[in-house]
Amino acid sequence: MLVGSGSDEAAREFGLEAVPNSYFTTPFRRTYWHQVVEKGVRQVGSEMGTVGAIVLDSRGRLAAGGSTGGPTGKLDGRIGDTAILGAGFGIADIQSSHGNSSGAGDQILEHLVASNVAKYHSAGATLGDAARRALQAMTSTGVSCSLIALDAHGNLAVESTARLFSVAHASSSKTPTANLRPTTFPLLPSHEFYSDHQLSIGLSRYPVTQGHALAIIKSGNSLFSLEPPEFTKAMVQVSSAVSILKDHYKVERCALASDGSDRLSILPLHGLSKDWHPITSDIKEFHENYPGYVSSKDGPMIEAGRLDEISSRIQQVSRLSSSPDYTFQSAQDDTNLFARIIRGEIQQWRIWEDTNHVAFLTPFANTPGFTVLVPRKHLSSDIFSIQEPDFSDIMLASHLVAGYLKEVFGAERCGMIFEGFEIDYAHVKLIPIHSADADFQISESKDLVTTELRFRALTKAIYCLVPATTDAVSSPMGLGSDSEPVPSNLLREPASIAPSGLADDEQALLRDTTVDYLIKAGFRTGVFHCEARIVNSASAYEFDASKPQYPRLSSKKKIEKDAPAVAILEINARAPGAKETDRIMNSRGLDLYALHLLAACGDAERMRILAIPFNEPEGWWGNSYIGAETGGIFKPVAMFEELAIQAPELSKHIVQWDMLLEPGARVQDPAETGRFRWVAWFLVHSHVSRSHLENLLRDIRSSLRFEMTPFS
């Protein structure tokens, strides 16, 4: 290892490119150096500038590197941790793991942080545990240190004692991401004042107010993933900690805020008097997705249609009765807003209730699904002052409602806040943590733009891919089948699906090739339809004279010299069938054939989610079918023309429509056949919102009229 003038001389001998030292600085760093070195200004909260990287290639080989300028005003000739194998970066072995650290170099060098990551991992610890153990020793030094670790399987670990740590990662199969990671060591052992098998409670390392405390769930589980008894027990212990903080800091009450992760913030509210007064804010904010924090600020008033749609979805899961219970367990002349809501005196979007509690959506939510939970009797807005058993009952109810919100919105976590600022009535605010991922993400590749469409389910994200090929399982025509097509109820419409008669290796080749082409083409307009053929197949078609409509595959007598290959005939956003191309393109890529397949599989939930259109800058699009609910002879009526006369406000949103039954068509009773016949199809466009679109679809379906004449 060469430093100083010796390294400069060696560089000249090796013919390495040289630049003046000014090349390695910036105006900001030069100004900072001037203040620290020449003016003697003490460094406070300086930003660490070390950059580290770890790379894993397709063969499982790892490499790590780092770069730093060192601390400002360092001694001439100083060698920091970044250049030292085992300190600033480390390697267990070429097939195991690499680590890279950033922070206070002298302490990192002393504790050999990167080397310890590799040592613990090689001894059998998981990568995450190894990284955490290696950094644990740094917490006692009081300096900042952060590290990233990567193993040969692509597992990534990030640990940091710093308040924020900038991290980015990317791969050939995932969209690049960059974010600021908060500290993973928010509580130092010396700051802890309570600990049991479940919780560690102490003063925050990075407080936002005097006495800011944190309750950390030791298992690392998110707050509402705890079982109800464990959750309630944890909240009782938090309440005890609040009593300690109130006594020590001489405050009347404390607030609680959590984003639903493994930590809860307990905030002493300094300056509040014993007499309650409302504290309000004129600042409004609204976020469709999680902005990185939870807030109890109001949002702009949400339109009733969207609240109806959200509450309906939650009610289906919570099974709220269609006849709500308006029992209020305190004085009936109580004029408090929550008392009036419980008694049903004002408009509300109730989503759940039991004998002692009511939960409802607030119309001034700052994110979709923001819910307020209240007891049926008027208790203090200071939740932590509520006596047992009421306190535990409210916590159990909060756990239950949070579970419903997580399920409905497909959220991994649910935030929780109670501070009692605006309304003097006990209430818990529950905030579903919506994923920050967009409905679809676009990443550049060398040849084509690849787009990943993520269909959001109520319980989780779903990736839907349906390669429909003539020779594959999804063929509706029976071609390529070694058995007769299987009857299937596709959207309650008669159809058949034929299994493939191809050899397993050829079927796998067909599937893998079409999937690869679909990915490269990009899911720009929805789930694609793909037609392909196997060339040089070991099978050939044979026709049975008794069933010429069902050609069968059988082994060829003469074996092909060349290996099987796939010929792609067509890839587009068209579902098979007459007029489907037009419908698909006008529906902004909604693949009706994919819906058919999901229906055939009985997967109603994914089918419903896939049918929800994607948002676009110019508005929202959706289509719908009208089915015959009774049997008879279809009598032609001017359905859409009459709608234009009877309900012009609805009709004006219909962009396109099509009649699917011919006049005089005979339709069997669905109750007997178990199958629907579709009468008409229509496409709707809204400039307002997705909920407005869904309300339009519902209202138009209920307003369209046609007649079925009974069979004679």
XYZ file of C-alpha atoms in Angstrom:
712
model
C 0.000 0.000 0.000
C 1.490 3.291 -1.123
C 0.513 6.757 0.091
C 1.725 10.327 -0.363
C 4.660 11.148 -2.640
C 5.526 7.478 -3.041
C 2.165 6.719 -4.585
C 2.508 9.712 -6.940
C 5.925 8.470 -8.097
C 4.610 4.938 -8.651
C 1.681 6.285 -10.670
C 4.083 8.151 -12.949
C 6.223 5.048 -13.447
C 3.179 2.969 -14.380
C 1.947 5.643 -16.778
C -1.337 6.189 -14.959
C -3.434 9.217 -15.841
C -2.799 12.163 -13.513
C -5.000 15.157 -12.704
C -4.447 18.126 -10.383
C -5.690 17.733 -6.817
C -8.359 20.371 -7.470
C -10.092 17.768 -9.653
C -11.153 15.893 -6.518
C -12.920 18.745 -4.730
C -16.137 20.714 -5.120
C -17.066 24.303 -4.224
C -19.114 23.029 -1.277
C -16.239 20.946 0.123
C -13.730 23.766 -0.396
C -15.986 26.198 1.526
C -16.499 23.621 4.255
C -12.748 23.035 4.521
C -12.152 26.790 4.747
C -14.593 27.097 7.655
C -13.227 24.102 9.572
C -9.484 24.456 9.003
C -8.911 28.174 8.541
C -11.710 29.613 10.719
C -11.711 26.815 13.284
C -15.480 26.289 13.142
C -16.378 23.074 14.982
C -17.818 20.297 12.784
C -21.433 19.686 13.752
C -23.600 17.119 12.005
C -21.280 16.858 9.028
C -22.413 14.664 6.162
C -20.289 11.599 5.507
C -19.111 11.431 1.917
C -17.837 7.861 1.608
C -19.236 5.903 -1.337
C -19.268 2.105 -1.311
C -20.514 -0.448 -3.804
C -20.937 -4.212 -4.013
C -21.523 -6.074 -7.266
C -22.779 -9.617 -7.869
C -22.436 -11.102 -11.353
C -24.454 -13.855 -13.045
C -21.942 -16.503 -11.910
C -22.326 -15.624 -8.245
C -19.012 -13.761 -7.992
C -18.813 -10.724 -5.726
C -16.699 -7.573 -5.778
C -16.628 -4.585 -3.432
C -15.044 -1.162 -3.581
C -15.117 2.207 -1.858
C -14.036 5.796 -2.287
C -13.648 8.613 0.219
C -11.990 11.921 0.772
C -11.606 11.282 4.475
C -12.555 13.700 7.254
C -12.064 17.405 6.699
C -8.775 18.645 8.172
C -7.230 15.186 8.529
C -3.516 14.732 9.194
C -1.261 14.590 6.164
C -0.638 10.966 5.183
C -3.630 9.557 7.093
C -4.975 6.230 5.836
C -8.616 5.683 6.737
C -10.774 2.599 6.901
C -12.034 2.730 3.304
C -8.801 1.374 1.858
C -8.391 -1.341 4.474
C -9.645 -4.822 3.671
C -11.713 -5.955 6.647
C -12.545 -2.458 7.883
C -14.054 -0.259 5.175
C -14.836 -3.250 2.990
C -14.509 -6.972 3.503
C -14.749 -10.383 1.868
C -15.588 -13.689 3.498
C -14.767 -15.716 0.407
C -15.520 -15.388 -3.270
C -18.763 -17.365 -2.946
C -19.978 -15.974 0.375
C -20.515 -12.293 1.102
C -19.101 -8.805 0.776
C -19.567 -5.819 3.079
C -18.980 -2.115 2.677
C -19.128 0.495 5.431
C -19.257 4.254 5.711
C -18.942 6.607 8.657
C -16.360 7.486 11.288
C -13.318 5.830 9.729
C -11.053 5.558 12.767
C -13.700 3.711 14.793
C -14.585 1.515 11.808
C -10.899 0.637 11.451
C -10.645 -0.112 15.168
C -13.702 -2.408 15.184
C -12.993 -4.081 11.791
C -16.681 -3.758 10.901
C -16.615 -5.296 7.413
C -14.409 -8.166 8.556
C -16.839 -8.983 11.345
C -19.755 -9.126 8.911
C -17.901 -11.746 6.894
C -16.798 -13.609 10.039
C -20.303 -13.893 11.497
C -21.821 -14.811 8.145
C -19.220 -17.521 7.532
C -19.983 -18.908 10.995
C -23.613 -19.497 9.998
C -25.436 -16.287 10.870
C -27.852 -14.875 8.325
C -26.527 -11.916 6.397
C -28.875 -9.551 8.231
C -27.905 -10.887 11.656
C -24.215 -10.771 10.761
C -24.452 -7.148 9.656
C -26.361 -6.158 12.769
C -23.933 -7.915 15.129
C -20.983 -6.264 13.405
C -22.502 -2.821 13.800
C -23.741 -3.421 17.349
C -20.260 -2.811 18.727
C -20.195 0.626 17.075
C -23.230 1.877 18.996
C -21.205 2.407 22.163
C -18.798 4.786 20.380
C -21.515 7.359 19.713
C -20.335 7.915 16.134
C -22.175 7.246 12.900
C -21.538 4.119 10.893
C -23.548 2.488 8.111
C -22.958 -0.639 6.088
C -24.318 -2.638 3.199
C -23.723 -6.361 2.763
C -24.481 -8.652 -0.162
C -24.089 -12.404 -0.516
C -23.753 -14.665 -3.537
C -27.496 -15.397 -3.511
C -28.399 -11.737 -3.956
C -29.496 -11.209 -0.353
C -28.972 -7.612 0.742
C -28.581 -6.278 4.281
C -28.484 -2.619 5.289
C -27.667 -1.486 8.830
C -26.981 2.029 10.041
C -26.428 3.962 13.257
C -26.672 7.238 11.308
C -29.897 9.209 11.264
C -30.193 8.737 7.491
C -28.256 6.522 5.088
C -28.425 6.928 1.300
C -28.794 3.548 -0.415
C -29.510 2.517 -4.001
C -29.718 -0.916 -5.575
C -30.515 -2.354 -8.989
C -30.337 -5.601 -10.913
C -31.069 -7.014 -14.339
C -34.483 -8.189 -13.114
C -35.634 -5.328 -10.873
C -36.269 -1.631 -11.259
C -33.493 0.539 -9.742
C -34.415 2.132 -6.424
C -32.773 4.824 -4.326
C -33.888 5.993 -0.917
C -32.859 7.347 2.452
C -32.815 4.594 5.056
C -33.501 5.661 8.662
C -31.298 4.368 11.427
C -31.646 0.711 12.342
C -30.298 1.489 15.847
C -32.703 4.205 17.022
C -32.261 3.316 20.682
C -28.918 3.057 22.443
C -28.593 0.678 25.423
C -27.580 3.587 27.655
C -30.868 5.373 26.866
C -33.128 2.428 27.689
C -35.377 2.683 30.768
C -37.638 -0.359 30.275
C -37.097 -3.801 28.790
C -38.882 -7.140 28.746
C -38.990 -10.130 26.384
C -41.133 -8.163 23.933
C -40.277 -4.458 24.145
C -37.368 -2.126 24.651
C -38.363 1.429 25.609
C -35.998 4.359 25.933
C -35.157 7.873 24.820
C -34.709 8.295 21.086
C -31.205 8.755 19.753
C -32.573 11.344 17.327
C -35.391 13.103 19.236
C -37.864 15.489 17.617
C -38.893 16.963 20.981
C -37.591 16.856 24.544
C -38.288 13.444 26.039
C -39.096 11.783 22.708
C -39.098 8.065 23.523
C -39.247 4.963 21.367
C -40.806 1.588 22.005
C -39.039 -1.057 19.907
C -40.535 -4.494 19.243
C -37.571 -6.803 19.829
C -38.738 -9.488 17.399
C -38.653 -6.976 14.548
C -42.275 -7.760 13.708
C -44.502 -4.947 12.527
C -46.943 -3.550 15.072
C -50.177 -5.108 13.833
C -48.592 -8.423 12.893
C -48.436 -9.176 16.617
C -51.159 -11.476 17.865
C -53.999 -9.564 19.612
C -52.960 -10.553 23.180
C -49.317 -9.653 22.478
C -50.341 -6.358 20.876
C -52.547 -5.428 23.822
C -49.849 -6.360 26.331
C -47.327 -4.214 24.445
C -49.677 -1.214 24.441
C -50.283 -1.595 28.190
C -46.500 -1.449 28.736
C -46.284 1.617 26.475
C -48.994 3.231 28.614
C -46.860 2.580 31.713
C -43.889 4.225 30.003
C -46.077 7.238 29.227
C -46.766 7.654 32.952
C -43.011 7.762 33.612
C -42.456 10.377 30.896
C -45.365 12.533 32.097
C -44.026 12.543 35.647
C -40.446 13.276 34.623
C -41.139 16.006 32.060
C -44.126 17.495 33.924
C -46.509 17.291 30.963
C -50.254 16.656 30.961
C -50.288 14.090 28.183
C -48.251 12.237 25.568
C -49.053 11.415 21.966
C -48.260 8.209 20.113
C -47.333 7.874 16.446
C -46.269 4.786 14.518
C -46.036 3.915 10.844
C -46.897 0.350 11.802
C -43.292 -0.878 11.744
C -41.473 -2.310 14.760
C -41.139 1.043 16.517
C -43.546 3.478 18.160
C -42.798 7.111 18.973
C -43.998 8.439 22.331
C -44.045 12.237 22.305
C -44.474 14.361 25.455
C -46.756 17.283 24.519
C -45.055 20.251 26.149
C -47.039 23.408 26.804
C -50.522 21.893 27.038
C -52.589 23.010 30.009
C -54.740 20.757 32.154
C -57.877 22.217 30.552
C -58.399 20.822 27.064
C -58.481 23.234 24.109
C -58.632 22.282 20.418
C -55.406 22.551 18.448
C -55.969 22.756 14.703
C -53.907 23.313 11.580
C -54.826 24.911 8.264
C -52.138 22.913 6.464
C -53.649 20.250 4.205
C -51.876 17.304 2.658
C -52.871 14.211 0.703
C -50.842 11.232 -0.508
C -52.143 8.299 -2.534
C -49.034 6.351 -1.505
C -46.903 6.303 1.633
C -44.702 9.452 1.666
C -42.300 8.013 4.240
C -44.101 9.245 7.343
C -47.547 9.209 8.955
C -49.420 12.397 9.726
C -52.680 13.323 11.444
C -53.105 16.463 9.341
C -56.391 16.781 7.486
C -56.579 16.413 3.745
C -58.927 18.104 1.275
C -62.470 16.747 1.437
C -62.782 13.503 -0.527
C -65.724 13.179 -2.884
C -68.593 11.069 -1.588
C -68.371 8.626 -4.492
C -64.851 7.598 -3.603
C -65.705 7.278 0.081
C -68.665 5.085 -0.896
C -66.384 2.861 -2.961
C -63.718 2.526 -0.244
C -66.207 1.933 2.569
C -68.023 -0.687 0.489
C -64.786 -2.618 -0.029
C -63.961 -2.564 3.678
C -67.507 -3.489 4.696
C -67.308 -6.614 2.547
C -64.351 -7.751 4.652
C -65.527 -6.481 8.044
C -69.064 -7.770 7.343
C -70.727 -4.656 8.693
C -74.480 -5.149 8.990
C -76.704 -3.296 6.535
C -78.589 -2.063 9.622
C -75.981 -0.206 11.728
C -76.260 -0.013 15.494
C -76.687 3.637 16.554
C -76.458 2.957 20.293
C -74.600 5.694 22.173
C -73.563 4.795 25.717
C -73.317 8.309 27.189
C -75.678 11.287 27.517
C -78.044 11.429 24.559
C -77.825 15.238 24.400
C -74.036 15.076 23.880
C -73.302 17.343 20.872
C -69.739 16.114 20.279
C -69.113 15.264 16.612
C -68.246 11.637 17.362
C -71.320 11.240 19.573
C -73.510 12.435 16.699
C -71.801 10.060 14.268
C -72.386 7.108 16.589
C -76.073 8.046 16.895
C -76.336 8.247 13.087
C -77.338 11.917 13.058
C -74.923 13.025 10.332
C -73.606 11.554 7.088
C -70.864 9.027 7.694
C -68.937 6.180 6.091
C -69.052 3.530 8.810
C -66.879 0.491 8.098
C -67.043 -1.579 11.301
C -68.709 -1.739 14.692
C -69.140 -3.917 17.746
C -71.111 -3.436 20.944
C -68.603 -0.915 22.342
C -66.853 0.706 19.356
C -67.447 2.253 15.925
C -64.944 2.793 13.083
C -65.550 5.104 10.130
C -63.698 6.791 7.288
C -62.953 10.466 7.696
C -63.938 12.566 4.653
C -60.860 14.717 5.308
C -58.362 11.873 4.987
C -54.755 12.514 4.012
C -54.549 9.057 2.411
C -57.166 6.578 1.130
C -58.706 4.501 3.913
C -57.734 6.811 6.795
C -59.975 5.513 9.589
C -61.091 6.852 12.965
C -62.006 4.392 15.733
C -64.061 5.625 18.707
C -65.725 4.037 21.756
C -69.508 4.247 22.063
C -69.169 6.107 25.362
C -67.584 9.528 25.700
C -64.087 8.950 27.115
C -61.158 11.357 27.404
C -59.213 12.220 24.252
C -56.075 11.389 26.266
C -56.029 7.693 25.335
C -53.278 6.857 27.829
C -55.384 8.183 30.716
C -58.244 5.749 30.012
C -58.620 3.115 32.717
C -58.935 -0.630 32.289
C -60.735 -2.493 30.844
C -61.652 0.319 28.419
C -58.033 0.920 27.357
C -57.389 -2.727 26.435
C -60.775 -2.933 24.696
C -59.913 0.045 22.476
C -56.530 -1.483 21.667
C -58.102 -4.825 20.701
C -60.616 -3.031 18.491
C -57.766 -1.061 16.873
C -55.905 -4.291 16.132
C -58.980 -5.807 14.493
C -59.774 -2.775 12.303
C -56.107 -2.372 11.321
C -56.189 -5.978 10.117
C -59.190 -5.213 7.911
C -57.439 -2.174 6.425
C -54.301 -4.191 5.699
C -56.352 -6.882 3.980
C -58.470 -4.535 1.878
C -55.614 -2.337 0.684
C -52.977 -5.050 0.389
C -50.841 -3.096 2.863
C -48.016 -4.719 4.786
C -48.471 -2.253 7.641
C -51.017 0.066 9.192
C -50.029 3.233 11.014
C -51.573 4.405 14.283
C -51.770 7.851 15.880
C -53.503 9.262 18.911
C -52.938 12.769 20.177
C -56.447 14.188 20.834
C -55.699 17.635 19.426
C -58.910 18.530 17.573
C -61.787 16.695 19.272
C -62.094 16.000 22.992
C -63.274 12.405 22.632
C -61.206 9.235 22.694
C -60.240 8.268 19.142
C -57.553 6.228 17.438
C -56.426 7.146 13.934
C -55.533 4.170 11.726
C -53.635 4.833 8.510
C -53.083 2.091 5.904
C -49.507 2.285 4.595
C -50.005 2.210 0.840
C -47.023 0.951 -1.123
C -44.996 3.665 -2.806
C -44.736 1.547 -5.961
C -46.651 2.821 -8.976
C -49.252 0.718 -10.772
C -46.579 0.062 -13.347
C -42.895 0.770 -13.609
C -40.822 1.371 -16.731
C -37.176 0.464 -16.979
C -34.899 0.890 -19.977
C -33.211 -2.144 -21.525
C -30.720 -2.232 -24.368
C -33.185 -3.301 -27.025
C -36.682 -2.355 -25.859
C -38.460 -0.607 -23.034
C -39.673 -3.228 -20.589
C -42.703 -2.336 -18.525
C -43.785 -4.265 -15.490
C -47.505 -4.012 -14.852
C -48.362 -4.695 -11.247
C -51.999 -5.570 -10.701
C -52.926 -4.652 -7.161
C -55.057 -7.126 -5.265
C -56.766 -6.376 -2.014
C -54.405 -8.681 -0.177
C -51.191 -8.532 -2.198
C -49.640 -7.460 -5.476
C -50.360 -9.842 -8.337
C -48.386 -10.303 -11.520
C -50.666 -11.577 -14.257
C -49.199 -13.141 -17.415
C -51.328 -15.083 -19.877
C -49.526 -16.245 -23.049
C -52.401 -17.571 -25.184
C -51.095 -19.855 -27.927
C -52.834 -22.250 -30.269
C -50.726 -25.176 -29.113
C -50.770 -24.340 -25.426
C -53.185 -24.970 -22.605
C -55.071 -21.756 -23.242
C -56.271 -22.631 -26.740
C -60.068 -22.221 -26.881
C -60.348 -24.028 -30.216
C -59.131 -27.503 -29.387
C -56.237 -27.450 -31.857
C -53.203 -29.261 -30.577
C -55.165 -31.312 -28.090
C -54.643 -34.962 -27.304
C -58.099 -35.088 -25.744
C -61.421 -33.432 -26.287
C -61.734 -29.840 -25.090
C -62.854 -29.382 -21.515
C -66.134 -27.433 -21.133
C -65.603 -24.244 -19.172
C -67.770 -21.421 -17.920
C -65.935 -18.333 -19.210
C -67.651 -15.318 -17.683
C -70.788 -17.494 -17.640
C -70.503 -17.971 -21.397
C -70.141 -21.454 -22.990
C -66.596 -22.162 -24.170
C -63.931 -24.845 -24.101
C -60.298 -25.041 -23.095
C -58.076 -27.730 -24.568
C -55.050 -29.213 -22.807
C -51.851 -29.396 -24.806
C -50.716 -32.587 -26.471
C -47.136 -31.419 -26.954
C -44.247 -33.233 -25.350
C -43.179 -31.752 -22.029
C -39.893 -30.371 -23.340
C -41.592 -28.738 -26.333
C -44.330 -27.289 -24.178
C -41.704 -25.828 -21.814
C -39.787 -24.400 -24.784
C -42.972 -22.842 -26.124
C -43.871 -21.350 -22.771
C -40.419 -19.985 -21.964
C -39.930 -18.467 -25.414
C -43.295 -16.735 -25.508
C -42.848 -15.384 -22.004
C -39.434 -14.024 -22.974
C -40.891 -12.321 -26.036
C -43.729 -10.860 -24.000
C -41.282 -9.397 -21.503
C -39.095 -7.904 -24.233
C -42.075 -6.460 -26.067
C -43.096 -4.727 -22.864
C -46.476 -4.810 -21.182
C -47.265 -1.392 -22.632
C -50.954 -1.959 -23.335
C -51.896 -4.700 -20.946
C -51.552 -8.471 -20.952
C -50.610 -9.578 -24.445
C -52.092 -12.228 -26.677
C -49.406 -14.361 -28.286
C -49.653 -16.957 -31.056
C -46.773 -19.336 -31.663
C -45.920 -22.655 -33.281
C -43.358 -25.351 -32.598
C -41.105 -25.902 -35.604
C -39.500 -29.334 -36.056
C -41.897 -30.781 -33.512
C -41.792 -34.472 -32.673
C -45.602 -34.450 -33.003
C -47.969 -34.013 -35.931
C -51.711 -33.504 -36.387
C -54.002 -36.396 -37.204
C -57.705 -36.099 -37.985
C -60.345 -38.530 -36.788
C -63.012 -38.931 -39.460
C -65.715 -39.198 -36.786
C -64.608 -35.939 -35.108
C -62.911 -33.817 -37.768
C -63.352 -30.702 -35.653
C -60.922 -32.099 -33.088
C -57.483 -32.720 -34.661
C -55.214 -34.738 -32.413
C -51.475 -34.697 -31.903
C -49.499 -37.895 -32.224
C -45.816 -38.752 -32.507
C -44.249 -38.461 -35.939
C -43.021 -41.626 -37.549
C -39.961 -39.822 -38.890
C -37.845 -37.996 -36.347
C -36.776 -34.472 -37.288
C -33.048 -33.890 -37.690
C -33.164 -30.352 -36.320
C -34.060 -29.522 -32.750
C -37.499 -28.069 -31.987
C -37.780 -24.286 -32.133
C -40.494 -21.716 -31.579
C -41.903 -19.520 -34.328
C -43.689 -16.456 -32.966
C -46.599 -15.656 -35.272
C -48.225 -12.779 -33.442
C -47.863 -10.730 -30.278
C -50.357 -7.984 -29.583
C -52.939 -6.726 -27.142
C -55.803 -8.456 -28.934
C -57.876 -11.088 -27.224
C -59.126 -13.830 -29.567
C -62.568 -13.355 -31.063
C -64.536 -11.011 -33.267
C -64.129 -7.291 -32.560
C -61.877 -8.005 -29.581
C -58.965 -5.998 -31.009
C -61.070 -2.862 -31.075
C -62.383 -3.472 -27.589
C -58.949 -4.114 -26.147
C -57.327 -1.044 -27.668
C -60.202 1.191 -26.615
C -60.119 -0.293 -23.133
C -56.496 0.795 -22.718
C -55.063 -2.683 -22.723
C -57.619 -4.490 -20.602
C -57.245 -8.078 -21.815
C -60.677 -9.673 -21.748
C -59.176 -13.023 -22.667
C -57.064 -12.927 -19.523
C -60.266 -12.289 -17.593
C -61.848 -15.306 -19.300
C -58.997 -17.535 -18.210
C -59.129 -16.262 -14.643
C -62.859 -16.894 -14.586
C -62.331 -20.390 -15.952
C -59.897 -21.034 -13.114
C -62.446 -19.750 -10.627
C -60.109 -16.934 -9.579
C -62.794 -14.286 -9.132
C -60.619 -12.021 -6.969
C -57.798 -11.642 -9.490
C -60.343 -11.332 -12.261
C -62.009 -8.425 -10.441
C -58.709 -6.691 -9.761
C -57.508 -7.118 -13.344
C -60.756 -5.541 -14.539
C -60.009 -2.297 -12.694
C -58.616 0.071 -15.350
C -55.332 1.872 -14.998
C -55.164 5.617 -14.419
C -54.073 7.687 -17.409
C -53.399 11.442 -17.726
C -56.450 11.924 -19.936
C -58.793 10.122 -17.571
C -60.067 6.696 -16.614
C -61.485 4.005 -18.897
C -63.576 0.932 -18.217
C -65.877 -1.471 -20.015
C -68.711 -3.720 -18.974
C -70.955 -6.477 -20.283
C -74.720 -6.731 -19.866
C -75.962 -10.294 -19.356
C -79.342 -11.951 -19.785
C -80.525 -13.010 -16.340
C -83.504 -15.036 -17.607
C -84.107 -17.349 -20.537
C -86.221 -16.589 -23.590
C -86.090 -15.088 -27.070
C -84.099 -11.888 -27.286
C -86.271 -9.004 -28.462
C -84.247 -6.196 -30.053
C -84.622 -2.855 -28.323
C -82.752 0.392 -28.755
C -80.993 0.037 -25.393
C -78.356 2.688 -25.766
C -80.543 5.066 -27.785
C -83.198 4.962 -25.058
C -80.551 5.550 -22.391
C -79.458 8.709 -24.228
C -83.023 10.007 -23.940
C -83.813 8.821 -20.419
C -80.420 9.504 -18.795
C -78.308 11.844 -20.949
C -75.921 12.554 -18.049
C -74.993 8.862 -18.016
C -75.106 8.301 -21.755
C -72.647 11.093 -22.553
C -69.868 9.077 -20.872
C -70.356 6.057 -23.181
C -67.629 6.164 -25.811
C -68.535 2.972 -27.656
C -71.070 0.158 -27.446
C -71.857 -3.087 -29.236
C -74.808 -5.502 -29.304
C -73.700 -9.127 -28.832
C -76.996 -10.955 -29.449
C -78.811 -11.128 -32.763
C -82.571 -10.377 -32.791
C -84.505 -13.559 -32.112
C -81.606 -15.325 -30.408
C -82.769 -18.103 -28.101
C -81.238 -17.873 -24.629
C -81.396 -20.689 -22.103
C -82.200 -19.830 -18.500
C -78.868 -19.246 -16.648
C -80.400 -20.844 -13.550
C -80.631 -24.111 -15.492
C -77.408 -23.958 -17.501
C -75.221 -22.119 -14.998
C -74.040 -19.907 -17.892
C -74.732 -16.323 -18.816
C -75.316 -15.018 -22.342
C -73.987 -11.542 -22.973
C -76.435 -9.102 -24.567
C -74.294 -5.989 -24.971
C -70.917 -4.424 -24.247
C -70.028 -0.773 -23.657
C -66.959 1.388 -23.009
C -67.033 4.345 -20.591
C -64.646 7.260 -20.063
C -64.402 9.550 -17.020
C -62.361 12.722 -16.583
C -63.098 12.849 -12.837
C -61.728 9.829 -10.974
C -61.609 6.065 -10.870
C -64.442 5.929 -8.342
C -66.520 8.148 -10.640
C -65.833 5.695 -13.460
C -66.889 2.711 -11.368
C -70.068 4.499 -10.302
C -70.819 5.249 -13.963
C -70.390 1.589 -14.900
C -72.705 0.538 -12.082
C -75.381 3.141 -12.886
C -75.320 2.455 -16.628
C -75.641 -1.290 -16.088
C -78.677 -0.770 -13.857
C -80.278 1.700 -16.308
C -80.023 -0.297 -19.548
C -83.211 -2.175 -20.493
C -83.976 -5.074 -22.867
C -86.680 -7.726 -23.192
C -86.689 -11.522 -23.242
C -89.877 -13.087 -24.675
C -90.735 -16.450 -23.074
C -90.424 -19.533 -25.271
C -93.764 -20.508 -26.825
